[in-house]
Amino acid sequence: MQLLTLMLSFLLLALTTPMVSAGPFMSDHLHAGYKLGKMGFHGDVAGHEISYNGTIEEILAYAETRYPGITKSLAARDDVPLDATAINSPNMITRDTVGWYYGGPFDGKGHKYCGANDCPLCKQWGYAINHRIQDGINYLNKVTATCNTDAHTCVRISCSWHSAIHLCNDMNEHVELPCNWVSTFAGDIISDARCQDPLNDHWDHPQSNGQQWAGNKAYNVFIAWASC
């Protein structure tokens, strides 16, 4: 009887424990002194001003409760040009807040880290599915909005099907960036052959991970497996 009870307990544990096949979550491997937070979002989504905290998918779910059909309307729109989301653009809704850094394309891009030899943390992260990352990029490219995070904090910009785009702020200031600027970093990673999973030939959908830094400011975007 005791053996049967023990076997049933193990069976119940197996049935209720989620399967994880792509490696540890990024949040398990943050640098000391850093935390995983929620992205702040502020701007225009398909003609409606939205301020909310969360990934772009969570923001759209929230917006959908207020404006039914907004996600479908957004998907039908063209991408917003980067010059239309510049911090000094009259199209952009911004807040003049002390202690915040307002960045964008003028920050340029720095080094991109991919592969076990070039990116020490990458080998500790799981791979994200490329087309799921592209889904997030597509939404970010269609909003006239900023994505922001606190100092020394990493946030998920997009997360679906265990595939996430993260923004990590190494500065002492809060950072606010056009969302369609952040998305270009993720696009750089999934399009770089060096960032691809060496086992992609074995999968139905290509995967990648990596980290792209800004050029003259201490923030970066990386993609990795995540709990979503």
PDB file of N, CA, C and O in Angstrom, residues 137-197:
ATOM      1  N   ILE A 137       7.959  41.667 -32.507  1.00  0.00           N
ATOM      2  CA  ILE A 137       8.524  42.778 -33.277  1.00  0.00           C
ATOM      3  C   ILE A 137       7.451  43.459 -34.105  1.00  0.00           C
ATOM      4  O   ILE A 137       7.371  44.693 -34.176  1.00  0.00           O
ATOM      5  N   ASN A 138       6.601  42.668 -34.730  1.00  0.00           N
ATOM      6  CA  ASN A 138       5.552  43.220 -35.589  1.00  0.00           C
ATOM      7  C   ASN A 138       4.615  44.141 -34.813  1.00  0.00           C
ATOM      8  O   ASN A 138       4.224  45.207 -35.314  1.00  0.00           O
ATOM      9  N   TYR A 139       4.241  43.752 -33.600  1.00  0.00           N
ATOM     10  CA  TYR A 139       3.376  44.607 -32.774  1.00  0.00           C
ATOM     11  C   TYR A 139       4.116  45.876 -32.340  1.00  0.00           C
ATOM     12  O   TYR A 139       3.564  46.986 -32.396  1.00  0.00           O
ATOM     13  N   LEU A 140       5.362  45.723 -31.909  1.00  0.00           N
ATOM     14  CA  LEU A 140       6.140  46.874 -31.453  1.00  0.00           C
ATOM     15  C   LEU A 140       6.343  47.894 -32.570  1.00  0.00           C
ATOM     16  O   LEU A 140       6.412  49.100 -32.319  1.00  0.00           O
ATOM     17  N   ASN A 141       6.420  47.414 -33.788  1.00  0.00           N
ATOM     18  CA  ASN A 141       6.652  48.297 -34.929  1.00  0.00           C
ATOM     19  C   ASN A 141       5.426  49.091 -35.338  1.00  0.00           C
ATOM     20  O   ASN A 141       5.527  50.014 -36.161  1.00  0.00           O
ATOM     21  N   LYS A 142       4.272  48.756 -34.791  1.00  0.00           N
ATOM     22  CA  LYS A 142       3.028  49.402 -35.215  1.00  0.00           C
ATOM     23  C   LYS A 142       2.462  50.369 -34.175  1.00  0.00           C
ATOM     24  O   LYS A 142       1.413  50.968 -34.393  1.00  0.00           O
ATOM     25  N   VAL A 143       3.147  50.529 -33.040  1.00  0.00           N
ATOM     26  CA  VAL A 143       2.678  51.446 -32.002  1.00  0.00           C
ATOM     27  C   VAL A 143       3.556  52.690 -31.968  1.00  0.00           C
ATOM     28  O   VAL A 143       4.776  52.618 -32.153  1.00  0.00           O
ATOM     29  N   THR A 144       2.949  53.837 -31.756  1.00  0.00           N
ATOM     30  CA  THR A 144       3.689  55.091 -31.572  1.00  0.00           C
ATOM     31  C   THR A 144       3.816  55.305 -30.072  1.00  0.00           C
ATOM     32  O   THR A 144       3.033  56.014 -29.455  1.00  0.00           O
ATOM     33  N   ALA A 145       4.786  54.621 -29.488  1.00  0.00           N
ATOM     34  CA  ALA A 145       4.834  54.541 -28.025  1.00  0.00           C
ATOM     35  C   ALA A 145       6.255  54.328 -27.541  1.00  0.00           C
ATOM     36  O   ALA A 145       7.157  53.998 -28.323  1.00  0.00           O
ATOM     37  N   THR A 146       6.442  54.501 -26.238  1.00  0.00           N
ATOM     38  CA  THR A 146       7.737  54.243 -25.619  1.00  0.00           C
ATOM     39  C   THR A 146       7.641  53.050 -24.685  1.00  0.00           C
ATOM     40  O   THR A 146       6.627  52.809 -24.041  1.00  0.00           O
ATOM     41  N   CYS A 147       8.748  52.312 -24.629  1.00  0.00           N
ATOM     42  CA  CYS A 147       8.923  51.195 -23.703  1.00  0.00           C
ATOM     43  C   CYS A 147       9.988  51.626 -22.701  1.00  0.00           C
ATOM     44  O   CYS A 147      11.041  52.131 -23.107  1.00  0.00           O
ATOM     45  N   ASN A 148       9.744  51.445 -21.407  1.00  0.00           N
ATOM     46  CA  ASN A 148      10.700  51.968 -20.430  1.00  0.00           C
ATOM     47  C   ASN A 148      10.913  51.022 -19.270  1.00  0.00           C
ATOM     48  O   ASN A 148      10.115  50.109 -19.015  1.00  0.00           O
ATOM     49  N   THR A 149      12.016  51.237 -18.556  1.00  0.00           N
ATOM     50  CA  THR A 149      12.371  50.397 -17.420  1.00  0.00           C
ATOM     51  C   THR A 149      13.195  51.187 -16.407  1.00  0.00           C
ATOM     52  O   THR A 149      13.868  52.165 -16.751  1.00  0.00           O
ATOM     53  N   ASP A 150      13.151  50.750 -15.161  1.00  0.00           N
ATOM     54  CA  ASP A 150      13.921  51.372 -14.088  1.00  0.00           C
ATOM     55  C   ASP A 150      15.414  51.086 -14.247  1.00  0.00           C
ATOM     56  O   ASP A 150      15.829  50.236 -15.043  1.00  0.00           O
ATOM     57  N   ALA A 151      16.209  51.788 -13.453  1.00  0.00           N
ATOM     58  CA  ALA A 151      17.653  51.565 -13.435  1.00  0.00           C
ATOM     59  C   ALA A 151      17.960  50.151 -12.955  1.00  0.00           C
ATOM     60  O   ALA A 151      17.265  49.597 -12.102  1.00  0.00           O
ATOM     61  N   HIS A 152      19.002  49.560 -13.518  1.00  0.00           N
ATOM     62  CA  HIS A 152      19.492  48.237 -13.120  1.00  0.00           C
ATOM     63  C   HIS A 152      18.365  47.200 -13.064  1.00  0.00           C
ATOM     64  O   HIS A 152      18.277  46.406 -12.136  1.00  0.00           O
ATOM     65  N   THR A 153      17.519  47.268 -14.087  1.00  0.00           N
ATOM     66  CA  THR A 153      16.367  46.372 -14.161  1.00  0.00           C
ATOM     67  C   THR A 153      16.233  45.833 -15.574  1.00  0.00           C
ATOM     68  O   THR A 153      16.462  46.546 -16.546  1.00  0.00           O
ATOM     69  N   CYS A 154      15.865  44.571 -15.677  1.00  0.00           N
ATOM     70  CA  CYS A 154      15.555  43.959 -16.962  1.00  0.00           C
ATOM     71  C   CYS A 154      14.050  43.713 -17.020  1.00  0.00           C
ATOM     72  O   CYS A 154      13.454  43.284 -16.029  1.00  0.00           O
ATOM     73  N   VAL A 155      13.440  44.002 -18.153  1.00  0.00           N
ATOM     74  CA  VAL A 155      11.997  43.812 -18.326  1.00  0.00           C
ATOM     75  C   VAL A 155      11.736  43.047 -19.619  1.00  0.00           C
ATOM     76  O   VAL A 155      12.526  43.096 -20.557  1.00  0.00           O
ATOM     77  N   ARG A 156      10.618  42.357 -19.635  1.00  0.00           N
ATOM     78  CA  ARG A 156      10.197  41.680 -20.854  1.00  0.00           C
ATOM     79  C   ARG A 156       9.396  42.658 -21.700  1.00  0.00           C
ATOM     80  O   ARG A 156       8.393  43.189 -21.254  1.00  0.00           O
ATOM     81  N   ILE A 157       9.857  42.861 -22.915  1.00  0.00           N
ATOM     82  CA  ILE A 157       9.170  43.739 -23.853  1.00  0.00           C
ATOM     83  C   ILE A 157       8.062  42.967 -24.564  1.00  0.00           C
ATOM     84  O   ILE A 157       6.968  43.470 -24.805  1.00  0.00           O
ATOM     85  N   SER A 158       8.376  41.730 -24.913  1.00  0.00           N
ATOM     86  CA  SER A 158       7.425  40.839 -25.567  1.00  0.00           C
ATOM     87  C   SER A 158       7.679  39.439 -25.053  1.00  0.00           C
ATOM     88  O   SER A 158       8.835  39.059 -24.823  1.00  0.00           O
ATOM     89  N   CYS A 159       6.604  38.660 -24.887  1.00  0.00           N
ATOM     90  CA  CYS A 159       6.786  37.288 -24.414  1.00  0.00           C
ATOM     91  C   CYS A 159       5.588  36.446 -24.827  1.00  0.00           C
ATOM     92  O   CYS A 159       4.450  36.732 -24.436  1.00  0.00           O
ATOM     93  N   SER A 160       5.841  35.424 -25.639  1.00  0.00           N
ATOM     94  CA  SER A 160       4.795  34.484 -26.012  1.00  0.00           C
ATOM     95  C   SER A 160       5.434  33.148 -26.369  1.00  0.00           C
ATOM     96  O   SER A 160       6.533  33.110 -26.923  1.00  0.00           O
ATOM     97  N   TRP A 161       4.752  32.071 -26.024  1.00  0.00           N
ATOM     98  CA  TRP A 161       5.233  30.721 -26.323  1.00  0.00           C
ATOM     99  C   TRP A 161       6.672  30.521 -25.863  1.00  0.00           C
ATOM    100  O   TRP A 161       7.506  29.976 -26.578  1.00  0.00           O
ATOM    101  N   HIS A 162       6.967  30.990 -24.638  1.00  0.00           N
ATOM    102  CA  HIS A 162       8.288  30.827 -24.024  1.00  0.00           C
ATOM    103  C   HIS A 162       9.404  31.544 -24.775  1.00  0.00           C
ATOM    104  O   HIS A 162      10.577  31.186 -24.625  1.00  0.00           O
ATOM    105  N   SER A 163       9.066  32.528 -25.558  1.00  0.00           N
ATOM    106  CA  SER A 163      10.068  33.266 -26.340  1.00  0.00           C
ATOM    107  C   SER A 163       9.927  34.746 -26.037  1.00  0.00           C
ATOM    108  O   SER A 163       8.869  35.325 -26.273  1.00  0.00           O
ATOM    109  N   ALA A 164      10.990  35.362 -25.514  1.00  0.00           N
ATOM    110  CA  ALA A 164      10.867  36.726 -24.992  1.00  0.00           C
ATOM    111  C   ALA A 164      11.945  37.660 -25.517  1.00  0.00           C
ATOM    112  O   ALA A 164      13.092  37.268 -25.750  1.00  0.00           O
ATOM    113  N   ILE A 165      11.530  38.920 -25.686  1.00  0.00           N
ATOM    114  CA  ILE A 165      12.442  40.034 -25.934  1.00  0.00           C
ATOM    115  C   ILE A 165      12.595  40.781 -24.617  1.00  0.00           C
ATOM    116  O   ILE A 165      11.599  41.143 -23.998  1.00  0.00           O
ATOM    117  N   HIS A 166      13.820  40.986 -24.177  1.00  0.00           N
ATOM    118  CA  HIS A 166      14.085  41.678 -22.914  1.00  0.00           C
ATOM    119  C   HIS A 166      14.835  42.979 -23.172  1.00  0.00           C
ATOM    120  O   HIS A 166      15.691  43.048 -24.056  1.00  0.00           O
ATOM    121  N   LEU A 167      14.533  43.982 -22.379  1.00  0.00           N
ATOM    122  CA  LEU A 167      15.304  45.222 -22.337  1.00  0.00           C
ATOM    123  C   LEU A 167      15.963  45.292 -20.977  1.00  0.00           C
ATOM    124  O   LEU A 167      15.287  45.163 -19.949  1.00  0.00           O
ATOM    125  N   CYS A 168      17.275  45.487 -20.960  1.00  0.00           N
ATOM    126  CA  CYS A 168      18.013  45.541 -19.697  1.00  0.00           C
ATOM    127  C   CYS A 168      18.733  46.889 -19.595  1.00  0.00           C
ATOM    128  O   CYS A 168      19.455  47.287 -20.512  1.00  0.00           O
ATOM    129  N   ASN A 169      18.514  47.582 -18.497  1.00  0.00           N
ATOM    130  CA  ASN A 169      19.048  48.924 -18.286  1.00  0.00           C
ATOM    131  C   ASN A 169      20.184  48.879 -17.271  1.00  0.00           C
ATOM    132  O   ASN A 169      19.952  48.622 -16.091  1.00  0.00           O
ATOM    133  N   ASP A 170      21.392  49.147 -17.721  1.00  0.00           N
ATOM    134  CA  ASP A 170      22.556  49.167 -16.831  1.00  0.00           C
ATOM    135  C   ASP A 170      22.822  50.548 -16.244  1.00  0.00           C
ATOM    136  O   ASP A 170      23.738  50.709 -15.438  1.00  0.00           O
ATOM    137  N   MET A 171      22.048  51.538 -16.631  1.00  0.00           N
ATOM    138  CA  MET A 171      22.287  52.912 -16.187  1.00  0.00           C
ATOM    139  C   MET A 171      21.670  53.161 -14.809  1.00  0.00           C
ATOM    140  O   MET A 171      20.846  52.382 -14.322  1.00  0.00           O
ATOM    141  N   ASN A 172      22.067  54.265 -14.217  1.00  0.00           N
ATOM    142  CA  ASN A 172      21.479  54.675 -12.937  1.00  0.00           C
ATOM    143  C   ASN A 172      20.184  55.445 -13.131  1.00  0.00           C
ATOM    144  O   ASN A 172      19.509  55.768 -12.162  1.00  0.00           O
ATOM    145  N   GLU A 173      19.867  55.772 -14.396  1.00  0.00           N
ATOM    146  CA  GLU A 173      18.642  56.495 -14.714  1.00  0.00           C
ATOM    147  C   GLU A 173      17.576  55.546 -15.243  1.00  0.00           C
ATOM    148  O   GLU A 173      17.894  54.495 -15.811  1.00  0.00           O
ATOM    149  N   HIS A 174      16.322  55.929 -15.044  1.00  0.00           N
ATOM    150  CA  HIS A 174      15.221  55.262 -15.717  1.00  0.00           C
ATOM    151  C   HIS A 174      15.387  55.533 -17.221  1.00  0.00           C
ATOM    152  O   HIS A 174      15.749  56.628 -17.620  1.00  0.00           O
ATOM    153  N   VAL A 175      15.156  54.533 -18.062  1.00  0.00           N
ATOM    154  CA  VAL A 175      15.334  54.724 -19.497  1.00  0.00           C
ATOM    155  C   VAL A 175      14.002  54.548 -20.220  1.00  0.00           C
ATOM    156  O   VAL A 175      13.223  53.648 -19.898  1.00  0.00           O
ATOM    157  N   GLU A 176      13.734  55.441 -21.169  1.00  0.00           N
ATOM    158  CA  GLU A 176      12.519  55.386 -21.984  1.00  0.00           C
ATOM    159  C   GLU A 176      12.925  55.436 -23.457  1.00  0.00           C
ATOM    160  O   GLU A 176      13.642  56.344 -23.882  1.00  0.00           O
ATOM    161  N   LEU A 177      12.461  54.444 -24.230  1.00  0.00           N
ATOM    162  CA  LEU A 177      12.882  54.288 -25.620  1.00  0.00           C
ATOM    163  C   LEU A 177      11.681  54.053 -26.520  1.00  0.00           C
ATOM    164  O   LEU A 177      10.710  53.409 -26.107  1.00  0.00           O
ATOM    165  N   PRO A 178      11.718  54.538 -27.757  1.00  0.00           N
ATOM    166  CA  PRO A 178      10.660  54.183 -28.692  1.00  0.00           C
ATOM    167  C   PRO A 178      10.588  52.667 -28.848  1.00  0.00           C
ATOM    168  O   PRO A 178      11.614  52.004 -29.049  1.00  0.00           O
ATOM    169  N   CYS A 179       9.396  52.119 -28.752  1.00  0.00           N
ATOM    170  CA  CYS A 179       9.252  50.664 -28.819  1.00  0.00           C
ATOM    171  C   CYS A 179       9.753  50.108 -30.143  1.00  0.00           C
ATOM    172  O   CYS A 179      10.308  49.003 -30.191  1.00  0.00           O
ATOM    173  N   ASN A 180       9.562  50.878 -31.234  1.00  0.00           N
ATOM    174  CA  ASN A 180      10.018  50.365 -32.523  1.00  0.00           C
ATOM    175  C   ASN A 180      11.520  50.564 -32.735  1.00  0.00           C
ATOM    176  O   ASN A 180      12.062  50.110 -33.746  1.00  0.00           O
ATOM    177  N   TRP A 181      12.192  51.213 -31.810  1.00  0.00           N
ATOM    178  CA  TRP A 181      13.655  51.224 -31.774  1.00  0.00           C
ATOM    179  C   TRP A 181      14.148  49.970 -31.060  1.00  0.00           C
ATOM    180  O   TRP A 181      15.056  49.276 -31.533  1.00  0.00           O
ATOM    181  N   VAL A 182      13.518  49.646 -29.942  1.00  0.00           N
ATOM    182  CA  VAL A 182      13.862  48.424 -29.200  1.00  0.00           C
ATOM    183  C   VAL A 182      13.701  47.198 -30.102  1.00  0.00           C
ATOM    184  O   VAL A 182      14.521  46.276 -30.082  1.00  0.00           O
ATOM    185  N   SER A 183      12.645  47.180 -30.902  1.00  0.00           N
ATOM    186  CA  SER A 183      12.371  46.013 -31.743  1.00  0.00           C
ATOM    187  C   SER A 183      13.479  45.745 -32.754  1.00  0.00           C
ATOM    188  O   SER A 183      13.708  44.596 -33.143  1.00  0.00           O
ATOM    189  N   THR A 184      14.182  46.797 -33.196  1.00  0.00           N
ATOM    190  CA  THR A 184      15.246  46.588 -34.180  1.00  0.00           C
ATOM    191  C   THR A 184      16.397  45.773 -33.591  1.00  0.00           C
ATOM    192  O   THR A 184      17.076  45.050 -34.321  1.00  0.00           O
ATOM    193  N   PHE A 185      16.615  45.890 -32.274  1.00  0.00           N
ATOM    194  CA  PHE A 185      17.663  45.111 -31.615  1.00  0.00           C
ATOM    195  C   PHE A 185      17.325  43.625 -31.693  1.00  0.00           C
ATOM    196  O   PHE A 185      18.182  42.786 -31.980  1.00  0.00           O
ATOM    197  N   ALA A 186      16.062  43.304 -31.413  1.00  0.00           N
ATOM    198  CA  ALA A 186      15.626  41.907 -31.478  1.00  0.00           C
ATOM    199  C   ALA A 186      15.726  41.378 -32.900  1.00  0.00           C
ATOM    200  O   ALA A 186      16.142  40.237 -33.127  1.00  0.00           O
ATOM    201  N   GLY A 187      15.359  42.218 -33.870  1.00  0.00           N
ATOM    202  CA  GLY A 187      15.473  41.820 -35.263  1.00  0.00           C
ATOM    203  C   GLY A 187      16.906  41.532 -35.663  1.00  0.00           C
ATOM    204  O   GLY A 187      17.182  40.602 -36.441  1.00  0.00           O
ATOM    205  N   ASP A 188      17.841  42.323 -35.148  1.00  0.00           N
ATOM    206  CA  ASP A 188      19.260  42.101 -35.438  1.00  0.00           C
ATOM    207  C   ASP A 188      19.708  40.722 -34.956  1.00  0.00           C
ATOM    208  O   ASP A 188      20.525  40.061 -35.602  1.00  0.00           O
ATOM    209  N   ILE A 189      19.192  40.307 -33.806  1.00  0.00           N
ATOM    210  CA  ILE A 189      19.611  39.030 -33.221  1.00  0.00           C
ATOM    211  C   ILE A 189      19.065  37.847 -34.006  1.00  0.00           C
ATOM    212  O   ILE A 189      19.804  36.924 -34.374  1.00  0.00           O
ATOM    213  N   ILE A 190      17.767  37.848 -34.280  1.00  0.00           N
ATOM    214  CA  ILE A 190      17.190  36.671 -34.942  1.00  0.00           C
ATOM    215  C   ILE A 190      17.618  36.552 -36.402  1.00  0.00           C
ATOM    216  O   ILE A 190      17.490  35.478 -37.001  1.00  0.00           O
ATOM    217  N   SER A 191      18.163  37.643 -36.970  1.00  0.00           N
ATOM    218  CA  SER A 191      18.625  37.594 -38.360  1.00  0.00           C
ATOM    219  C   SER A 191      20.122  37.305 -38.473  1.00  0.00           C
ATOM    220  O   SER A 191      20.651  37.191 -39.586  1.00  0.00           O
ATOM    221  N   ASP A 192      20.805  37.187 -37.347  1.00  0.00           N
ATOM    222  CA  ASP A 192      22.247  36.951 -37.341  1.00  0.00           C
ATOM    223  C   ASP A 192      22.519  35.449 -37.270  1.00  0.00           C
ATOM    224  O   ASP A 192      22.091  34.771 -36.335  1.00  0.00           O
ATOM    225  N   ALA A 193      23.244  34.938 -38.240  1.00  0.00           N
ATOM    226  CA  ALA A 193      23.537  33.501 -38.296  1.00  0.00           C
ATOM    227  C   ALA A 193      24.295  33.031 -37.057  1.00  0.00           C
ATOM    228  O   ALA A 193      24.151  31.884 -36.625  1.00  0.00           O
ATOM    229  N   ARG A 194      25.106  33.916 -36.459  1.00  0.00           N
ATOM    230  CA  ARG A 194      25.895  33.527 -35.283  1.00  0.00           C
ATOM    231  C   ARG A 194      25.035  33.274 -34.059  1.00  0.00           C
ATOM    232  O   ARG A 194      25.453  32.606 -33.113  1.00  0.00           O
ATOM    233  N   CYS A 195      23.817  33.834 -34.063  1.00  0.00           N
ATOM    234  CA  CYS A 195      22.942  33.740 -32.892  1.00  0.00           C
ATOM    235  C   CYS A 195      21.997  32.538 -32.942  1.00  0.00           C
ATOM    236  O   CYS A 195      21.221  32.319 -32.012  1.00  0.00           O
ATOM    237  N   GLN A 196      22.058  31.773 -34.024  1.00  0.00           N
ATOM    238  CA  GLN A 196      21.116  30.675 -34.192  1.00  0.00           C
ATOM    239  C   GLN A 196      21.508  29.454 -33.369  1.00  0.00           C
ATOM    240  O   GLN A 196      22.684  29.203 -33.112  1.00  0.00           O
ATOM    241  N   ASP A 197      20.506  28.686 -32.973  1.00  0.00           N
ATOM    242  CA  ASP A 197      20.717  27.418 -32.282  1.00  0.00           C
ATOM    243  C   ASP A 197      21.449  26.465 -33.234  1.00  0.00           C
ATOM    244  O   ASP A 197      20.987  26.228 -34.354  1.00  0.00           O
TER     245      ASP A 197
END
